[in-house]
Short mmCIF file of C-alpha atoms in Angstrom, two decimals:
data_model
loop_
_atom_site.label_atom_id
_atom_site.label_comp_id
_atom_site.label_asym_id
_atom_site.label_seq_id
_atom_site.Cartn_x
_atom_site.Cartn_y
_atom_site.Cartn_z
CA MET A 1 -56.17 0.81 55.96
CA ALA A 2 -57.90 1.89 52.77
CA ARG A 3 -55.08 4.32 52.07
CA SER A 4 -52.45 1.62 52.55
CA SER A 5 -54.28 -0.71 50.16
CA SER A 6 -54.46 2.04 47.56
CA GLN A 7 -50.70 2.65 47.75
CA HIS A 8 -50.02 -1.08 47.48
CA ALA A 9 -52.23 -1.36 44.39
CA SER A 10 -50.52 1.66 42.82
CA SER A 11 -47.10 0.10 43.44
CA LYS A 12 -48.23 -3.12 41.75
CA SER A 13 -49.44 -1.14 38.76
CA VAL A 14 -46.08 0.62 38.39
CA HIS A 15 -44.18 -2.67 38.53
CA SER A 16 -46.57 -4.19 36.02
CA ASN A 17 -46.03 -1.31 33.56
CA GLU A 18 -42.26 -1.60 33.90
CA GLU A 19 -42.40 -5.33 33.20
CA ILE A 20 -44.57 -4.71 30.12
CA GLU A 21 -42.08 -2.12 28.84
CA GLU A 22 -39.18 -4.54 29.38
CA VAL A 23 -41.06 -7.27 27.51
CA ASP A 24 -41.84 -4.86 24.67
CA GLU A 25 -38.19 -3.79 24.42
CA SER A 26 -37.01 -7.40 24.41
CA TYR A 27 -39.58 -8.29 21.76
CA LEU A 28 -38.58 -5.36 19.56
CA ALA A 29 -34.91 -6.23 19.98
CA ALA A 30 -35.61 -9.83 18.99
CA LEU A 31 -37.52 -8.64 15.92
CA ALA A 32 -34.62 -6.37 14.96
CA VAL A 33 -32.16 -9.25 15.25
CA GLU A 34 -34.40 -11.49 13.16
CA ARG A 35 -34.84 -8.79 10.52
CA ASN A 36 -31.12 -8.05 10.32
CA THR A 37 -30.24 -11.74 10.15
CA LYS A 38 -32.70 -12.33 7.32
CA ALA A 39 -31.38 -9.32 5.41
CA PHE A 40 -27.81 -10.58 5.82
CA PHE A 41 -28.50 -14.07 4.48
CA ASP A 42 -30.84 -12.91 1.70
CA LYS A 43 -27.86 -11.63 -0.30
CA TYR A 44 -26.54 -15.19 -0.71
CA ASP A 45 -27.83 -17.77 -3.17
CA ARG A 46 -28.02 -21.45 -2.24
CA ASN A 47 -24.49 -22.34 -3.37
CA GLU A 48 -23.02 -19.33 -1.62
CA LEU A 49 -24.82 -20.27 1.59
CA GLN A 50 -23.30 -23.74 1.45
CA GLU A 51 -19.86 -22.21 0.99
CA LEU A 52 -20.53 -19.77 3.84
CA VAL A 53 -21.46 -22.56 6.24
CA ALA A 54 -18.53 -24.72 5.14
CA ALA A 55 -16.08 -21.86 5.70
CA THR A 56 -17.60 -21.17 9.11
CA TYR A 57 -17.05 -24.71 10.39
CA CYS A 58 -13.68 -25.33 8.72
CA SER A 59 -11.72 -22.32 9.91
CA TRP A 60 -8.55 -22.10 11.96
CA LEU A 61 -10.17 -19.17 13.76
CA GLN A 62 -12.16 -21.57 15.90
CA THR A 63 -10.63 -22.21 19.30
CA SER A 64 -8.81 -25.44 20.03
CA GLU A 65 -11.73 -26.56 22.20
CA GLU A 66 -14.05 -26.54 19.19
CA ILE A 67 -11.94 -28.70 16.87
CA ARG A 68 -9.96 -31.86 17.37
CA LEU A 69 -6.63 -30.73 15.97
CA PRO A 70 -4.59 -28.40 18.21
CA VAL A 71 -4.55 -24.82 16.95
CA GLU A 72 -2.36 -22.03 18.25
CA PHE A 73 -3.02 -18.39 17.46
CA PRO A 74 -0.01 -16.38 16.27
CA ASN A 75 1.89 -14.29 18.79
CA GLY A 76 0.94 -10.68 19.26
CA LEU A 77 -2.28 -8.92 20.13
CA ILE A 78 -4.39 -12.08 19.85
CA ASN A 79 -2.51 -14.01 22.52
CA GLN A 80 -1.02 -11.18 24.55
CA MET A 81 -3.94 -8.79 25.02
CA ASN A 82 -4.25 -7.73 28.64
CA ASP A 83 -7.67 -8.23 30.19
CA PHE A 84 -9.69 -5.17 31.21
CA SER A 85 -12.98 -4.52 32.98
CA HIS A 86 -14.18 -1.54 30.94
CA SER A 87 -17.25 -1.94 28.76
CA ASN A 88 -15.73 -0.06 25.84
CA ILE A 89 -12.49 0.26 23.86
CA VAL A 90 -10.70 3.43 22.81
CA ILE A 91 -8.64 3.14 19.61
CA LEU A 92 -6.11 5.85 18.77
CA ALA A 93 -5.51 5.58 15.04
CA PRO A 94 -2.61 7.20 13.16
CA VAL A 95 -3.48 10.47 11.46
CA GLU A 96 -3.50 10.29 7.67
CA PRO A 97 -3.42 13.97 6.58
CA ASN A 98 -4.73 13.27 3.08
CA ALA A 99 -7.05 10.42 4.02
CA PRO A 100 -9.09 11.16 7.16
CA LEU A 101 -11.28 8.33 8.42
CA ASP A 102 -15.03 8.78 8.26
CA TYR A 103 -16.73 7.84 11.54
CA LYS A 104 -19.73 6.21 9.87
CA GLU A 105 -17.48 4.26 7.52
CA VAL A 106 -15.44 2.98 10.45
CA HIS A 107 -18.60 1.76 12.19
CA GLN A 108 -19.73 -0.06 9.04
CA ILE A 109 -16.34 -1.78 8.74
CA LEU A 110 -16.45 -2.73 12.42
CA LYS A 111 -19.91 -4.26 12.10
CA GLU A 112 -18.86 -6.36 9.11
CA LEU A 113 -15.72 -7.56 10.89
CA VAL A 114 -17.62 -8.43 14.06
CA ILE A 115 -20.12 -10.53 12.10
CA GLY A 116 -17.39 -12.10 9.98
CA ILE A 117 -15.09 -13.00 12.87
CA PHE A 118 -17.42 -13.70 15.78
CA SER A 119 -20.28 -15.36 13.90
CA LEU A 120 -18.70 -16.80 10.76
CA ASN A 121 -15.04 -17.41 11.73
CA GLN A 122 -13.64 -15.64 8.67
CA ILE A 123 -11.08 -12.89 8.27
CA PRO A 124 -10.94 -10.62 5.20
CA SER A 125 -8.63 -11.56 2.34
CA ILE A 126 -8.68 -11.63 -1.44
CA HIS A 127 -7.13 -13.66 -4.21
CA PHE A 128 -7.77 -14.44 -7.84
CA GLN A 129 -8.45 -17.82 -9.36
CA ALA A 130 -7.60 -18.53 -12.99
CA ASN A 131 -10.43 -19.75 -15.22
CA TYR A 132 -10.29 -22.04 -18.22
CA ASP A 133 -10.80 -19.13 -20.62
CA CYS A 134 -7.78 -17.12 -19.37
CA SER A 135 -10.01 -14.84 -17.30
CA THR A 136 -9.83 -14.66 -13.52
CA THR A 137 -12.39 -14.82 -10.73
CA CYS A 138 -12.10 -12.59 -7.68
CA LEU A 139 -12.49 -14.68 -4.52
CA LEU A 140 -13.42 -13.28 -1.12
CA PRO A 141 -14.39 -15.14 2.04
CA PRO A 142 -18.19 -15.58 1.85
CA ALA A 143 -18.68 -13.49 5.00
CA TYR A 144 -17.50 -10.42 3.09
CA TYR A 145 -19.59 -10.71 -0.06
CA ASP A 146 -21.32 -7.42 -0.88
CA SER A 147 -19.60 -5.67 2.00
CA ARG A 148 -17.63 -2.48 2.41
CA VAL A 149 -14.62 -4.49 3.57
CA GLY A 150 -14.78 -6.63 0.44
CA GLN A 151 -15.09 -3.57 -1.78
CA LEU A 152 -12.00 -2.01 -0.23
CA LEU A 153 -10.01 -5.17 -0.91
CA ILE A 154 -11.22 -5.34 -4.51
CA ASN A 155 -10.47 -1.67 -5.23
CA VAL A 156 -6.91 -1.81 -3.93
CA ASP A 157 -6.12 -5.17 -5.49
CA TYR A 158 -7.52 -4.10 -8.85
CA THR A 159 -5.43 -0.93 -8.78
CA MET A 160 -2.31 -2.93 -7.96
CA LYS A 161 -2.96 -5.29 -10.88
CA THR A 162 -3.72 -2.31 -13.12
CA LEU A 163 -0.33 -0.75 -12.41
CA TRP A 164 1.35 -4.11 -12.82
CA HIS A 165 -0.18 -4.90 -16.22
CA GLY A 166 -0.42 -1.34 -17.51
CA VAL A 167 -4.07 -1.55 -18.53
CA CYS A 168 -7.43 -1.40 -16.83
CA VAL A 169 -11.15 -1.46 -17.47
CA PRO A 170 -13.28 1.31 -15.89
CA LYS A 171 -15.74 0.13 -13.24
CA GLU A 172 -18.79 0.89 -15.33
CA LYS A 173 -17.47 -1.27 -18.21
CA ARG A 174 -16.09 -4.30 -16.34
CA LYS A 175 -19.24 -6.39 -16.42
CA ARG A 176 -19.77 -5.75 -20.12
CA TYR A 177 -16.09 -6.45 -20.80
CA ALA A 178 -16.29 -9.81 -19.02
CA GLU A 179 -19.39 -10.72 -21.02
CA TRP A 180 -17.65 -9.70 -24.25
CA TRP A 181 -14.66 -11.86 -23.42
CA ARG A 182 -16.71 -14.95 -22.58
CA ALA A 183 -18.82 -14.50 -25.70
CA ASN A 184 -15.87 -14.12 -28.06
CA VAL A 185 -13.18 -16.41 -26.73
CA ASP A 186 -12.78 -19.60 -28.74
CA LEU A 187 -11.63 -22.88 -27.27
CA GLU A 188 -9.80 -25.57 -29.18
CA ASN A 189 -10.53 -29.25 -28.67
CA ASN A 190 -7.75 -29.38 -26.07
CA GLY A 191 -9.38 -26.54 -24.12
CA ILE A 192 -6.79 -23.89 -24.99
CA PRO A 193 -8.42 -20.50 -25.60
CA GLN A 194 -7.67 -18.86 -28.92
CA ALA A 195 -7.92 -15.20 -28.01
CA ARG A 196 -4.71 -14.09 -29.69
CA LYS A 197 -6.51 -13.48 -32.95
CA TYR A 198 -8.06 -10.34 -31.45
CA THR A 199 -6.22 -7.10 -32.08
CA VAL A 200 -5.48 -4.31 -29.67
CA THR A 201 -8.25 -2.31 -31.31
CA ASP A 202 -10.78 -4.98 -30.35
CA PHE A 203 -9.78 -4.78 -26.70
CA LEU A 204 -9.79 -0.99 -26.69
CA ALA A 205 -13.25 -0.96 -28.21
CA ALA A 206 -14.42 -3.33 -25.46
CA GLY A 207 -13.24 -0.93 -22.75
CA LEU A 208 -9.55 -1.64 -22.12
CA THR A 209 -7.63 1.53 -21.20
CA ASP A 210 -3.92 2.36 -21.05
CA VAL A 211 -3.18 3.49 -17.47
CA SER A 212 -0.46 5.89 -18.62
CA THR A 213 -3.22 8.07 -20.10
CA ASP A 214 -4.62 8.64 -16.61
CA PRO A 215 -3.42 12.02 -15.25
CA ASP A 216 -2.72 10.44 -11.86
CA PHE A 217 -0.33 7.95 -13.47
CA GLU A 218 1.33 10.28 -15.95
CA GLY A 219 4.90 9.19 -16.70
CA ILE A 220 4.53 5.97 -14.72
CA TYR A 221 6.60 3.89 -17.11
CA SER A 222 9.06 6.64 -17.99
CA ASP A 223 10.74 6.55 -14.59
CA ASP A 224 13.98 4.59 -14.56
CA VAL A 225 13.86 2.40 -11.46
CA ASN A 226 16.68 0.13 -12.59
CA THR A 227 19.86 0.76 -10.59
CA ASP A 228 21.87 -2.12 -12.05
CA PRO A 229 23.88 -0.92 -15.10
CA THR A 230 24.57 -4.52 -16.17
CA TYR A 231 20.89 -5.37 -16.46
CA GLU A 232 18.83 -4.44 -19.53
CA PRO A 233 15.18 -5.13 -18.65
CA ASN A 234 13.92 -3.84 -22.01
CA SER A 235 16.06 -6.08 -24.15
CA CYS A 236 14.24 -8.52 -26.42
CA LEU A 237 15.70 -11.54 -24.65
CA GLU A 238 14.61 -10.32 -21.21
CA LYS A 239 11.10 -9.53 -22.44
CA GLN A 240 10.82 -12.90 -24.13
CA LEU A 241 11.99 -14.70 -20.99
CA PHE A 242 9.54 -12.80 -18.82
CA MET A 243 6.56 -13.51 -21.06
CA GLU A 244 7.46 -17.20 -21.14
CA TYR A 245 6.82 -17.40 -17.40
CA ALA A 246 4.16 -14.69 -17.14
CA ASP A 247 1.46 -17.11 -15.95
CA SER A 248 3.59 -18.18 -12.98
CA PHE A 249 3.96 -14.79 -11.28
CA LEU A 250 2.21 -13.63 -8.14
CA LEU A 251 2.07 -10.13 -6.68
CA GLN A 252 0.33 -9.43 -3.39
CA ILE A 253 -0.06 -6.76 -0.72
CA ILE A 254 0.42 -7.78 2.90
CA LEU A 255 -0.58 -5.42 5.70
CA HIS A 256 0.96 -5.79 9.14
CA ASN A 257 1.06 -3.96 12.45
CA THR A 258 4.44 -2.44 13.21
CA TYR A 259 3.51 -1.09 16.64
CA VAL A 260 0.73 -1.87 19.13
CA LYS A 261 0.47 -0.49 22.67
CA GLN A 262 -2.27 -1.20 25.20
CA HIS A 263 -3.16 0.61 28.41
CA GLU A 264 -6.22 -1.02 29.95
CA ASN A 265 -8.94 -0.42 27.30
CA ILE A 266 -6.91 2.08 25.24
CA PHE A 267 -5.04 0.88 22.14
CA VAL A 268 -2.51 2.70 19.95
CA TYR A 269 -1.21 1.18 16.73
CA GLU A 270 0.88 1.76 13.62
CA THR A 271 0.37 -0.23 10.44
CA ALA A 272 2.38 -0.63 7.24
CA TYR A 273 2.17 -2.74 4.11
CA THR A 274 4.61 -4.54 1.87
CA LEU A 275 4.38 -5.71 -1.70
CA ASN A 276 5.63 -9.25 -2.21
CA ASN A 277 6.13 -11.34 -5.31
CA ALA A 278 6.42 -15.04 -5.94
CA ILE A 279 7.25 -17.24 -8.90
CA GLN A 280 5.25 -20.43 -8.83
CA LEU A 281 7.34 -23.07 -10.56
CA THR A 282 7.49 -26.83 -10.16
CA ASP A 283 10.82 -28.50 -9.43
CA ASP A 284 11.18 -29.79 -12.98
CA LYS A 285 10.91 -26.25 -14.37
CA PHE A 286 13.02 -24.50 -11.76
CA ASP A 287 16.33 -23.03 -12.93
CA PRO A 288 18.28 -20.86 -10.44
CA VAL A 289 19.69 -18.58 -13.15
CA ILE A 290 16.32 -17.98 -14.77
CA TYR A 291 14.71 -17.55 -11.36
CA GLN A 292 17.19 -14.82 -10.45
CA LYS A 293 16.57 -12.96 -13.71
CA LEU A 294 12.81 -13.13 -13.25
CA GLN A 295 13.12 -11.91 -9.67
CA GLN A 296 15.21 -8.98 -10.84
CA ARG A 297 12.55 -7.90 -13.30
CA LEU A 298 9.72 -8.46 -10.82
CA GLY A 299 11.63 -6.31 -8.33
CA LEU A 300 11.55 -3.40 -10.77
CA GLN A 301 7.84 -3.86 -11.31
CA GLN A 302 7.28 -3.87 -7.55
CA LYS A 303 8.99 -0.49 -7.30
CA VAL A 304 6.72 0.97 -9.96
CA VAL A 305 3.58 -0.33 -8.26
CA LEU A 306 4.67 0.93 -4.83
CA ASN A 307 5.56 4.36 -6.19
CA TYR A 308 2.17 4.88 -7.82
CA LEU A 309 -0.27 2.78 -5.78
CA GLU A 310 -1.53 5.66 -3.64
CA ARG A 311 -1.43 8.37 -6.29
CA LYS A 312 -5.22 8.33 -6.55
CA GLU A 313 -7.09 9.89 -3.63
CA GLU A 314 -9.63 7.05 -3.59
CA ILE A 315 -6.95 4.39 -3.21
CA GLN A 316 -5.13 6.45 -0.61
CA GLN A 317 -8.37 6.55 1.36
CA ASN A 318 -8.94 2.83 0.83
CA MET A 319 -5.45 2.03 2.09
CA ALA A 320 -6.12 4.05 5.25
CA TYR A 321 -9.16 1.87 5.96
CA LEU A 322 -7.26 -1.33 5.15
CA LYS A 323 -4.58 -0.32 7.65
CA LEU A 324 -7.33 0.09 10.23
CA ILE A 325 -8.71 -3.34 9.30
CA ALA A 326 -5.24 -4.83 9.71
CA PHE A 327 -5.34 -3.71 13.34
CA LEU A 328 -9.00 -4.50 14.01
CA VAL A 329 -8.74 -8.14 12.89
CA PRO A 330 -6.25 -9.26 15.58
CA LEU A 331 -7.98 -6.97 18.09
CA LEU A 332 -11.33 -8.66 17.52
CA LEU A 333 -9.71 -12.10 17.57
CA GLY A 334 -8.20 -11.23 20.93
CA LEU A 335 -11.58 -10.08 22.22
CA LYS A 336 -13.17 -13.27 20.92
CA LYS A 337 -10.61 -15.34 22.77
CA LYS A 338 -11.47 -13.47 25.97
CA ARG A 339 -15.20 -13.92 25.27
CA LYS A 340 -15.83 -10.19 24.94
CA VAL A 341 -18.43 -9.54 22.23
CA PRO A 342 -18.95 -6.04 20.79
CA GLU A 343 -22.52 -4.75 20.97
CA LEU A 344 -23.71 -4.24 17.39
CA SER A 345 -26.62 -2.04 18.46
CA ARG A 346 -24.14 0.61 19.62
CA PHE A 347 -22.80 1.12 16.10
CA LEU A 348 -24.14 3.74 13.72
CA PRO A 349 -26.70 2.42 11.20
CA ALA A 350 -25.54 1.79 7.64
#
């Protein structure tokens, strides 16, 4: 009897130790979540937090059960993903010979997308907003402030605009250049900035650089991409017409999946991108003849940008990651719709 009691007491002790270990692990996990959450929100100021919350609750990414207006997800991977019982996903990405994907970088991107999509209902995008002083502000969804995903978008978009305009400001000089511009621009009583009094030398001294001096872009504007012998893009009249409407042009990169195949928890994909332009004119200023001429010139500029966009190794690498993001976004939206949440603790630390 004494022996039996001893074994029973020993068994109780083992169970008690296991319960204590489980409690400790749960407590440590809760502390880790609290610490990570605090670190995430600490990078936002008060106004940014308000914008973050507003974007979270006013997004089309929420399911139709969460909002009053009916919302339908676009066709494709989001709506047509087949359910599977596996606890993991295998993604077979296209091989980019000159831009291999770094495993740690992929995990960082995945973590940011999971937080942005599952917790904050925001997908990555970028656009520029014009300011009163003729400068522009780069706008990202708040979920991707100070993130690797946001940096990739900024790098590629800045390079595209650099090739389009023919000038750039090196990264290390951009902040100082913006401060110089705001400090020196003069506004008339009607709010129109008077920056035309500055010479090219002033801008060069502030950090502006001609992209054709970059070895990677050598001869960029010497290539003849015009195949229409009746069109003279460099004539004075064509240049004057283009500059008259310069503030109404839009150039943007759109990434899209050209092929997606699923077998249970295994996914294969192919992604491409296109460069689109738009001319933003009101009806009272729209002229079909002028519109056609502007489109013809913009088409030539698109060719130049496409031909040279990935000449730099860094941008080629960035585009490889953006192609991956273009696949991961609908994949994660599909998982969210099926209530499958990726486990963040399984990702590599930043």
